[in-house]
Amino acid sequence: MEQIEIDWKYSNPLQSADNQVFVKELVKRIFMKYGLETTFRAKPIEKVAGSGMHVHLGISIKKKDGTKANLFNSYEDNFLSIIGYGALMGMLKNYEVMNPFISSTDDSLRRLKPGYEAPVCIVTSLGKEKNEPSRNRSVLIGLVKDKQNPFATRFELRAPNPSSNLYITIAVSYLSMLDGIKYAILNNKTEEVLLQEISKKQNEYYGYLDKNRVYRSEEDVFEYYSEEKREVLFGNSPRTVWENVKILNNKEKLKVLQYGDILTDIMIKSFKTTTLEKWRLIVCKRKIKEYFAEISMWKKIESMDEKDNLDWQEIEQKRRYIYKNTSNQKGLFCKIYDAFEKEEWENVSNLVIELEDKMEEVRSLYSAYKKNVIE
């Protein structure tokens, strides 16, 4: 299980998104030539690190005299310029409403779990020193710098995956950046003040970033904080597609992404509808069938030991709860089918979470049972 990384040259947003489409097709064709199939799923193998697609974002201008300047780079020996701080703060503050457009599939959310170098928390890392680039791989957005090259200053958004729509990912990223840039510029904020705000502690408020949250950590967030502390400081991570997309019902939050009529009401509604339909197909047509095939293969192993027989009875009871309809109640699979059919999205979300928990529990029980009987 080795990492294969593919990079291509920087370009304007549209060309970069076109390049992604081209590269995916190229990879498919090359692998096909050698009799191999390619998947761009975010989490094709459970308990193995998934496939990411880190997106690097920057802004530069060309001046009237023909020279260029990186608008994120500070020329005052700071981490970032005023525009750079504003852009980063804009993405951090608005990431909950960006996230549905970036991690819009069941697989993408399964990839975003602690322990797999995938970003779960809405937090950034700037570096412990201004001239020491950040190497924190646990954050959502990293600052990339090269003190020898001012044009290298940019942000690395680590949440996207190969199935993310790069056109929309880039669009919502820059719209969120613009919101933070407007705050920084229109309020005459200095680099020093913006650094204070992005580095703020919980319950501090400077005017833009949420009072109850923390947005910067130079420590590995999975090693330094407990799960409970992460949720308090950085917010809860969505566990299902519904938990991720339901924020699109919040008109106030959506205003940031609708600036300049880039994303219209009909586009957002269409995206949400398509995302939920795709989720239904994945769960009902793929996941449930895979899980049913898995638990159907489990067989009782003959044993004279009473504990083994009691363990099998527990496994049988739990797996029947998952798939078996009785005169008294429906199985978990059927409950999920019914909830999807009625578009009871909150209920679907809770049932899918329960299914994942039950499958994990019964897998562990069967594995322990099988090992004990054989030994």
Short mmCIF file of C-alpha atoms in Angstrom, two decimals:
data_model
loop_
_atom_site.label_atom_id
_atom_site.label_comp_id
_atom_site.label_asym_id
_atom_site.label_seq_id
_atom_site.Cartn_x
_atom_site.Cartn_y
_atom_site.Cartn_z
CA MET A 1 0.00 0.00 0.00
CA GLU A 2 2.22 2.77 -1.27
CA GLN A 3 1.29 6.34 -2.14
CA ILE A 4 1.36 7.32 -5.78
CA GLU A 5 1.23 11.10 -6.15
CA ILE A 6 0.50 12.91 -9.40
CA ASP A 7 1.09 16.65 -9.68
CA TRP A 8 0.72 19.06 -12.54
CA LYS A 9 1.77 22.64 -13.13
CA TYR A 10 -0.12 25.57 -11.69
CA SER A 11 -2.48 27.39 -13.98
CA ASN A 12 -5.59 29.54 -13.84
CA PRO A 13 -8.61 27.96 -12.09
CA LEU A 14 -10.43 26.84 -15.23
CA GLN A 15 -7.35 25.27 -16.81
CA SER A 16 -6.45 23.55 -13.54
CA ALA A 17 -9.90 21.96 -13.34
CA ASP A 18 -9.65 20.90 -17.00
CA ASN A 19 -6.28 19.34 -16.21
CA GLN A 20 -7.83 17.22 -13.48
CA VAL A 21 -10.32 15.74 -15.95
CA PHE A 22 -7.51 15.06 -18.42
CA VAL A 23 -5.20 13.46 -15.82
CA LYS A 24 -7.92 11.12 -14.52
CA GLU A 25 -8.69 9.95 -18.06
CA LEU A 26 -4.99 9.53 -18.83
CA VAL A 27 -4.40 7.44 -15.69
CA LYS A 28 -7.40 5.22 -16.50
CA ARG A 29 -6.17 4.55 -20.02
CA ILE A 30 -2.58 3.80 -18.99
CA PHE A 31 -3.65 1.37 -16.26
CA MET A 32 -6.18 -0.24 -18.62
CA LYS A 33 -3.36 -0.85 -21.10
CA TYR A 34 -1.72 -3.11 -18.53
CA GLY A 35 -4.92 -4.93 -17.57
CA LEU A 36 -5.59 -2.94 -14.41
CA GLU A 37 -8.71 -1.12 -13.26
CA THR A 38 -8.59 2.35 -11.72
CA THR A 39 -10.90 3.71 -9.06
CA PHE A 40 -11.03 7.30 -7.96
CA ARG A 41 -13.09 6.50 -4.89
CA ALA A 42 -12.01 8.39 -1.79
CA LYS A 43 -12.07 5.30 0.46
CA PRO A 44 -12.00 2.10 -1.62
CA ILE A 45 -10.54 -0.05 1.19
CA GLU A 46 -11.75 0.16 4.77
CA LYS A 47 -9.09 0.73 7.47
CA VAL A 48 -6.57 1.83 4.84
CA ALA A 49 -5.73 5.46 4.11
CA GLY A 50 -7.94 6.76 1.30
CA SER A 51 -7.21 8.77 -1.83
CA GLY A 52 -6.82 12.52 -1.43
CA MET A 53 -6.59 15.37 -3.90
CA HIS A 54 -4.92 18.33 -2.25
CA VAL A 55 -5.78 21.61 -3.95
CA HIS A 56 -3.23 24.44 -3.85
CA LEU A 57 -4.73 27.93 -3.98
CA GLY A 58 -3.09 31.29 -4.48
CA ILE A 59 -3.68 34.76 -5.92
CA SER A 60 -1.20 36.81 -7.93
CA ILE A 61 -1.50 39.97 -10.01
CA LYS A 62 0.25 41.42 -12.99
CA LYS A 63 1.05 45.11 -12.54
CA LYS A 64 0.92 47.81 -15.20
CA ASP A 65 4.71 47.73 -15.51
CA GLY A 66 4.59 44.00 -16.34
CA THR A 67 5.91 42.70 -13.01
CA LYS A 68 3.98 40.19 -10.94
CA ALA A 69 3.23 40.00 -7.23
CA ASN A 70 1.87 37.27 -4.96
CA LEU A 71 -0.98 38.83 -2.98
CA PHE A 72 -0.64 36.31 -0.17
CA ASN A 73 3.04 36.92 0.46
CA SER A 74 3.99 39.34 3.22
CA TYR A 75 6.75 41.83 2.51
CA GLU A 76 6.79 42.83 6.20
CA ASP A 77 8.34 39.60 7.45
CA ASN A 78 5.02 38.11 8.53
CA PHE A 79 3.40 34.75 7.81
CA LEU A 80 0.97 36.33 5.34
CA SER A 81 -0.13 39.63 3.88
CA ILE A 82 -3.39 41.31 4.89
CA ILE A 83 -5.07 39.75 1.85
CA GLY A 84 -3.53 36.38 2.68
CA TYR A 85 -4.79 36.38 6.25
CA GLY A 86 -8.23 37.51 5.11
CA ALA A 87 -8.40 34.76 2.46
CA LEU A 88 -7.41 32.05 4.93
CA MET A 89 -9.86 33.29 7.55
CA GLY A 90 -12.61 33.37 4.93
CA MET A 91 -12.18 29.68 4.14
CA LEU A 92 -11.97 28.69 7.80
CA LYS A 93 -15.06 30.67 8.83
CA ASN A 94 -17.15 29.44 5.90
CA TYR A 95 -15.88 25.90 5.53
CA GLU A 96 -19.09 24.28 6.83
CA VAL A 97 -20.93 25.66 3.80
CA MET A 98 -18.00 24.89 1.46
CA ASN A 99 -17.76 21.28 2.62
CA PRO A 100 -20.91 19.90 0.90
CA PHE A 101 -19.46 20.92 -2.48
CA ILE A 102 -16.08 19.33 -1.72
CA SER A 103 -16.86 16.13 0.21
CA SER A 104 -20.20 15.24 -1.33
CA THR A 105 -20.09 11.43 -1.34
CA ASP A 106 -20.36 8.68 1.25
CA ASP A 107 -16.80 7.57 0.45
CA SER A 108 -15.38 11.06 0.92
CA LEU A 109 -16.72 11.25 4.48
CA ARG A 110 -15.45 7.74 5.27
CA ARG A 111 -11.98 8.93 4.27
CA LEU A 112 -12.12 11.89 6.65
CA LYS A 113 -11.43 9.99 9.85
CA PRO A 114 -8.78 10.43 12.55
CA GLY A 115 -5.62 8.37 12.11
CA TYR A 116 -5.32 8.43 8.32
CA GLU A 117 -3.68 11.84 7.75
CA ALA A 118 -7.00 13.13 6.46
CA PRO A 119 -8.33 16.46 7.74
CA VAL A 120 -11.29 16.16 10.08
CA CYS A 121 -11.04 19.49 11.92
CA ILE A 122 -11.55 23.00 10.53
CA VAL A 123 -8.17 24.32 11.58
CA THR A 124 -5.01 25.69 9.99
CA SER A 125 -1.28 25.66 10.68
CA LEU A 126 1.00 28.57 9.80
CA GLY A 127 4.29 27.25 11.19
CA LYS A 128 5.90 27.65 14.60
CA GLU A 129 8.19 30.38 13.29
CA LYS A 130 7.64 32.86 10.47
CA ASN A 131 10.56 31.45 8.51
CA GLU A 132 9.78 27.83 9.36
CA PRO A 133 7.17 26.33 7.01
CA SER A 134 4.41 24.25 8.57
CA ARG A 135 4.66 20.48 8.28
CA ASN A 136 1.44 19.77 10.17
CA ARG A 137 -0.45 17.17 8.14
CA SER A 138 -3.43 16.98 10.50
CA VAL A 139 -4.99 20.33 9.57
CA LEU A 140 -7.60 21.24 6.96
CA ILE A 141 -5.61 24.06 5.35
CA GLY A 142 -1.85 24.31 5.44
CA LEU A 143 0.30 27.33 4.60
CA VAL A 144 2.96 26.52 2.01
CA LYS A 145 5.95 28.89 1.83
CA ASP A 146 9.45 29.07 0.43
CA LYS A 147 11.53 31.93 1.83
CA GLN A 148 13.63 31.91 -1.34
CA ASN A 149 10.58 32.24 -3.59
CA PRO A 150 7.80 34.73 -2.71
CA PHE A 151 5.60 33.30 -5.48
CA ALA A 152 5.42 29.96 -3.64
CA THR A 153 3.19 31.31 -0.83
CA ARG A 154 -0.15 29.54 -1.12
CA PHE A 155 -2.72 27.44 0.74
CA GLU A 156 -3.02 23.66 0.58
CA LEU A 157 -6.63 22.56 1.00
CA ARG A 158 -6.32 18.94 2.11
CA ALA A 159 -9.97 17.80 2.24
CA PRO A 160 -10.79 17.21 -1.48
CA ASN A 161 -10.51 13.76 -3.03
CA PRO A 162 -10.30 12.52 -6.65
CA SER A 163 -14.10 12.46 -6.97
CA SER A 164 -14.43 16.10 -5.89
CA ASN A 165 -15.66 18.41 -8.64
CA LEU A 166 -12.65 20.70 -8.96
CA TYR A 167 -14.58 23.42 -10.79
CA ILE A 168 -16.95 23.80 -7.83
CA THR A 169 -14.22 23.22 -5.24
CA ILE A 170 -12.19 26.12 -6.61
CA ALA A 171 -15.26 28.34 -6.97
CA VAL A 172 -16.45 27.94 -3.36
CA SER A 173 -12.87 28.34 -2.10
CA TYR A 174 -12.34 31.71 -3.77
CA LEU A 175 -15.81 32.96 -2.88
CA SER A 176 -15.08 32.17 0.78
CA MET A 177 -11.65 33.79 0.49
CA LEU A 178 -13.28 36.92 -0.89
CA ASP A 179 -15.54 37.17 2.16
CA GLY A 180 -12.51 37.18 4.48
CA ILE A 181 -10.53 39.56 2.26
CA LYS A 182 -13.39 42.07 2.32
CA TYR A 183 -13.46 41.88 6.10
CA ALA A 184 -9.72 42.49 6.38
CA ILE A 185 -9.59 45.34 3.85
CA LEU A 186 -12.80 47.19 4.69
CA ASN A 187 -12.00 47.18 8.41
CA ASN A 188 -8.42 48.40 7.89
CA LYS A 189 -6.93 45.41 9.67
CA THR A 190 -3.14 45.09 9.91
CA GLU A 191 -1.13 41.90 9.48
CA GLU A 192 -0.41 41.83 13.21
CA VAL A 193 -4.08 42.16 14.20
CA LEU A 194 -5.16 39.48 11.71
CA LEU A 195 -2.48 37.13 13.03
CA GLN A 196 -3.91 37.66 16.51
CA GLU A 197 -7.40 36.85 15.31
CA ILE A 198 -6.51 33.69 13.41
CA SER A 199 -4.47 32.56 16.44
CA LYS A 200 -7.22 33.40 18.91
CA LYS A 201 -8.16 31.24 21.87
CA GLN A 202 -11.65 29.95 22.61
CA ASN A 203 -14.08 32.66 23.79
CA GLU A 204 -12.01 35.46 22.23
CA TYR A 205 -13.69 37.59 19.57
CA TYR A 206 -12.06 40.10 17.23
CA GLY A 207 -14.87 40.77 14.77
CA TYR A 208 -14.97 37.92 12.23
CA LEU A 209 -14.07 34.40 13.35
CA ASP A 210 -16.55 32.65 15.64
CA LYS A 211 -16.03 33.34 19.33
CA ASN A 212 -16.45 29.74 20.49
CA ARG A 213 -13.99 28.20 18.05
CA VAL A 214 -10.22 27.87 17.67
CA TYR A 215 -8.78 28.05 14.14
CA ARG A 216 -5.02 27.54 14.44
CA SER A 217 -2.95 24.69 15.87
CA GLU A 218 0.75 23.99 15.41
CA GLU A 219 0.31 20.64 17.15
CA ASP A 220 -0.98 17.42 15.59
CA VAL A 221 -4.67 17.77 16.40
CA PHE A 222 -5.18 14.00 16.70
CA GLU A 223 -2.32 13.50 19.14
CA TYR A 224 -2.57 16.72 21.14
CA TYR A 225 -6.36 16.89 21.64
CA SER A 226 -8.91 14.29 22.69
CA GLU A 227 -11.87 13.64 20.39
CA GLU A 228 -14.14 15.51 22.79
CA LYS A 229 -11.78 18.50 22.91
CA ARG A 230 -11.49 18.57 19.10
CA GLU A 231 -15.26 18.79 18.75
CA VAL A 232 -15.45 21.63 21.26
CA LEU A 233 -12.62 23.67 19.71
CA PHE A 234 -12.96 22.91 15.99
CA GLY A 235 -16.58 21.80 15.56
CA ASN A 236 -18.22 18.47 14.75
CA SER A 237 -17.33 16.68 11.55
CA PRO A 238 -20.25 15.43 9.44
CA ARG A 239 -20.65 11.66 9.58
CA THR A 240 -23.14 11.27 6.73
CA VAL A 241 -23.98 12.99 3.48
CA TRP A 242 -27.12 14.47 5.06
CA GLU A 243 -25.22 15.93 8.00
CA ASN A 244 -22.96 17.57 5.43
CA VAL A 245 -25.52 18.97 2.97
CA LYS A 246 -28.28 20.08 5.33
CA ILE A 247 -26.44 23.35 5.92
CA LEU A 248 -27.44 24.24 2.34
CA ASN A 249 -30.90 24.95 3.80
CA ASN A 250 -29.36 27.82 5.77
CA LYS A 251 -29.90 30.90 3.59
CA GLU A 252 -27.76 33.11 5.80
CA LYS A 253 -24.72 30.83 5.51
CA LEU A 254 -25.23 30.48 1.75
CA LYS A 255 -24.94 34.23 1.12
CA VAL A 256 -21.14 33.97 1.03
CA LEU A 257 -21.28 31.54 -1.90
CA GLN A 258 -23.93 33.49 -3.78
CA TYR A 259 -21.96 36.71 -4.03
CA GLY A 260 -21.91 37.89 -7.65
CA ASP A 261 -24.46 35.24 -8.71
CA ILE A 262 -21.70 32.65 -9.18
CA LEU A 263 -23.80 29.94 -7.54
CA THR A 264 -27.53 30.53 -8.05
CA ASP A 265 -30.41 29.11 -6.03
CA ILE A 266 -31.29 26.63 -8.78
CA MET A 267 -27.66 25.43 -9.04
CA ILE A 268 -27.42 24.85 -5.29
CA LYS A 269 -30.79 23.10 -5.17
CA SER A 270 -29.80 20.91 -8.12
CA PHE A 271 -26.47 20.03 -6.50
CA LYS A 272 -28.17 19.09 -3.23
CA THR A 273 -30.80 16.95 -4.98
CA THR A 274 -28.19 15.13 -7.04
CA THR A 275 -25.94 14.56 -4.03
CA LEU A 276 -28.74 13.00 -1.99
CA GLU A 277 -29.84 10.81 -4.90
CA LYS A 278 -26.27 9.60 -5.39
CA TRP A 279 -26.09 8.82 -1.67
CA ARG A 280 -29.30 6.78 -1.93
CA LEU A 281 -27.92 4.75 -4.83
CA ILE A 282 -24.59 4.10 -3.10
CA VAL A 283 -26.21 2.95 0.16
CA CYS A 284 -29.11 0.97 -1.32
CA LYS A 285 -27.50 -0.46 -4.46
CA ARG A 286 -23.93 -1.02 -3.28
CA LYS A 287 -23.33 -0.79 0.44
CA ILE A 288 -26.31 -2.84 1.70
CA LYS A 289 -25.68 -5.54 -0.90
CA GLU A 290 -22.01 -5.72 0.09
CA TYR A 291 -22.88 -5.93 3.77
CA PHE A 292 -25.52 -8.62 3.16
CA ALA A 293 -23.02 -10.70 1.16
CA GLU A 294 -20.49 -10.30 3.97
CA ILE A 295 -22.69 -11.39 6.87
CA SER A 296 -24.25 -14.20 4.79
CA MET A 297 -20.84 -15.84 4.57
CA TRP A 298 -20.50 -16.16 8.34
CA LYS A 299 -21.17 -19.74 9.46
CA LYS A 300 -21.38 -21.46 12.80
CA ILE A 301 -18.31 -23.55 13.53
CA GLU A 302 -18.88 -26.79 15.41
CA SER A 303 -17.51 -26.59 18.93
CA MET A 304 -18.05 -28.40 22.21
CA ASP A 305 -17.21 -25.24 24.17
CA GLU A 306 -20.20 -23.48 25.73
CA LYS A 307 -18.60 -20.03 25.36
CA ASP A 308 -18.19 -20.53 21.61
CA ASN A 309 -21.85 -21.45 21.26
CA LEU A 310 -22.96 -18.44 23.30
CA ASP A 311 -20.72 -16.18 21.21
CA TRP A 312 -22.32 -17.51 18.01
CA GLN A 313 -25.81 -16.92 19.42
CA GLU A 314 -24.89 -13.28 20.09
CA ILE A 315 -23.51 -12.89 16.56
CA GLU A 316 -26.61 -14.49 15.05
CA GLN A 317 -28.90 -12.21 17.06
CA LYS A 318 -27.01 -9.08 16.03
CA ARG A 319 -26.75 -9.90 12.35
CA ARG A 320 -30.44 -10.79 12.22
CA TYR A 321 -31.19 -7.35 13.65
CA ILE A 322 -29.34 -5.93 10.64
CA TYR A 323 -30.92 -7.90 7.79
CA LYS A 324 -33.92 -9.91 9.01
CA ASN A 325 -37.54 -8.77 8.79
CA THR A 326 -39.84 -10.43 11.36
CA SER A 327 -43.49 -10.17 12.28
CA ASN A 328 -42.49 -7.84 15.11
CA GLN A 329 -40.05 -5.48 13.41
CA LYS A 330 -38.20 -4.69 10.21
CA GLY A 331 -34.49 -5.27 9.82
CA LEU A 332 -32.10 -2.34 9.67
CA PHE A 333 -31.63 -2.75 5.91
CA CYS A 334 -35.38 -2.46 5.30
CA LYS A 335 -35.70 0.53 7.63
CA ILE A 336 -33.05 2.34 5.55
CA TYR A 337 -34.82 1.49 2.28
CA ASP A 338 -38.10 2.85 3.65
CA ALA A 339 -36.54 6.04 5.02
CA PHE A 340 -34.87 6.79 1.68
CA GLU A 341 -38.15 6.15 -0.15
CA LYS A 342 -39.94 8.67 2.10
CA GLU A 343 -36.99 11.13 1.93
CA GLU A 344 -36.83 11.25 5.71
CA TRP A 345 -33.26 12.48 5.58
CA GLU A 346 -32.62 12.91 9.30
CA ASN A 347 -33.93 9.40 9.92
CA VAL A 348 -31.84 8.03 7.04
CA SER A 349 -28.76 9.67 8.50
CA ASN A 350 -29.32 8.15 11.95
CA LEU A 351 -30.04 4.71 10.50
CA VAL A 352 -26.90 4.76 8.30
CA ILE A 353 -24.79 5.70 11.32
CA GLU A 354 -26.41 2.86 13.28
CA LEU A 355 -25.71 0.43 10.43
CA GLU A 356 -22.02 1.34 10.35
CA ASP A 357 -21.76 0.93 14.12
CA LYS A 358 -23.61 -2.41 14.11
CA MET A 359 -21.50 -3.78 11.25
CA GLU A 360 -18.29 -2.79 13.00
CA GLU A 361 -19.49 -4.40 16.21
CA VAL A 362 -20.59 -7.70 14.67
CA ARG A 363 -17.44 -7.95 12.51
CA SER A 364 -15.30 -7.72 15.63
CA LEU A 365 -17.42 -10.35 17.39
CA TYR A 366 -17.23 -12.78 14.47
CA SER A 367 -13.49 -12.30 14.07
CA ALA A 368 -12.90 -13.03 17.76
CA TYR A 369 -15.31 -16.00 17.64
CA LYS A 370 -13.65 -17.56 14.61
CA LYS A 371 -10.15 -17.18 16.02
CA ASN A 372 -11.17 -18.67 19.37
CA VAL A 373 -12.87 -21.74 17.84
CA ILE A 374 -9.98 -22.47 15.47
CA GLU A 375 -7.38 -22.09 18.21
#
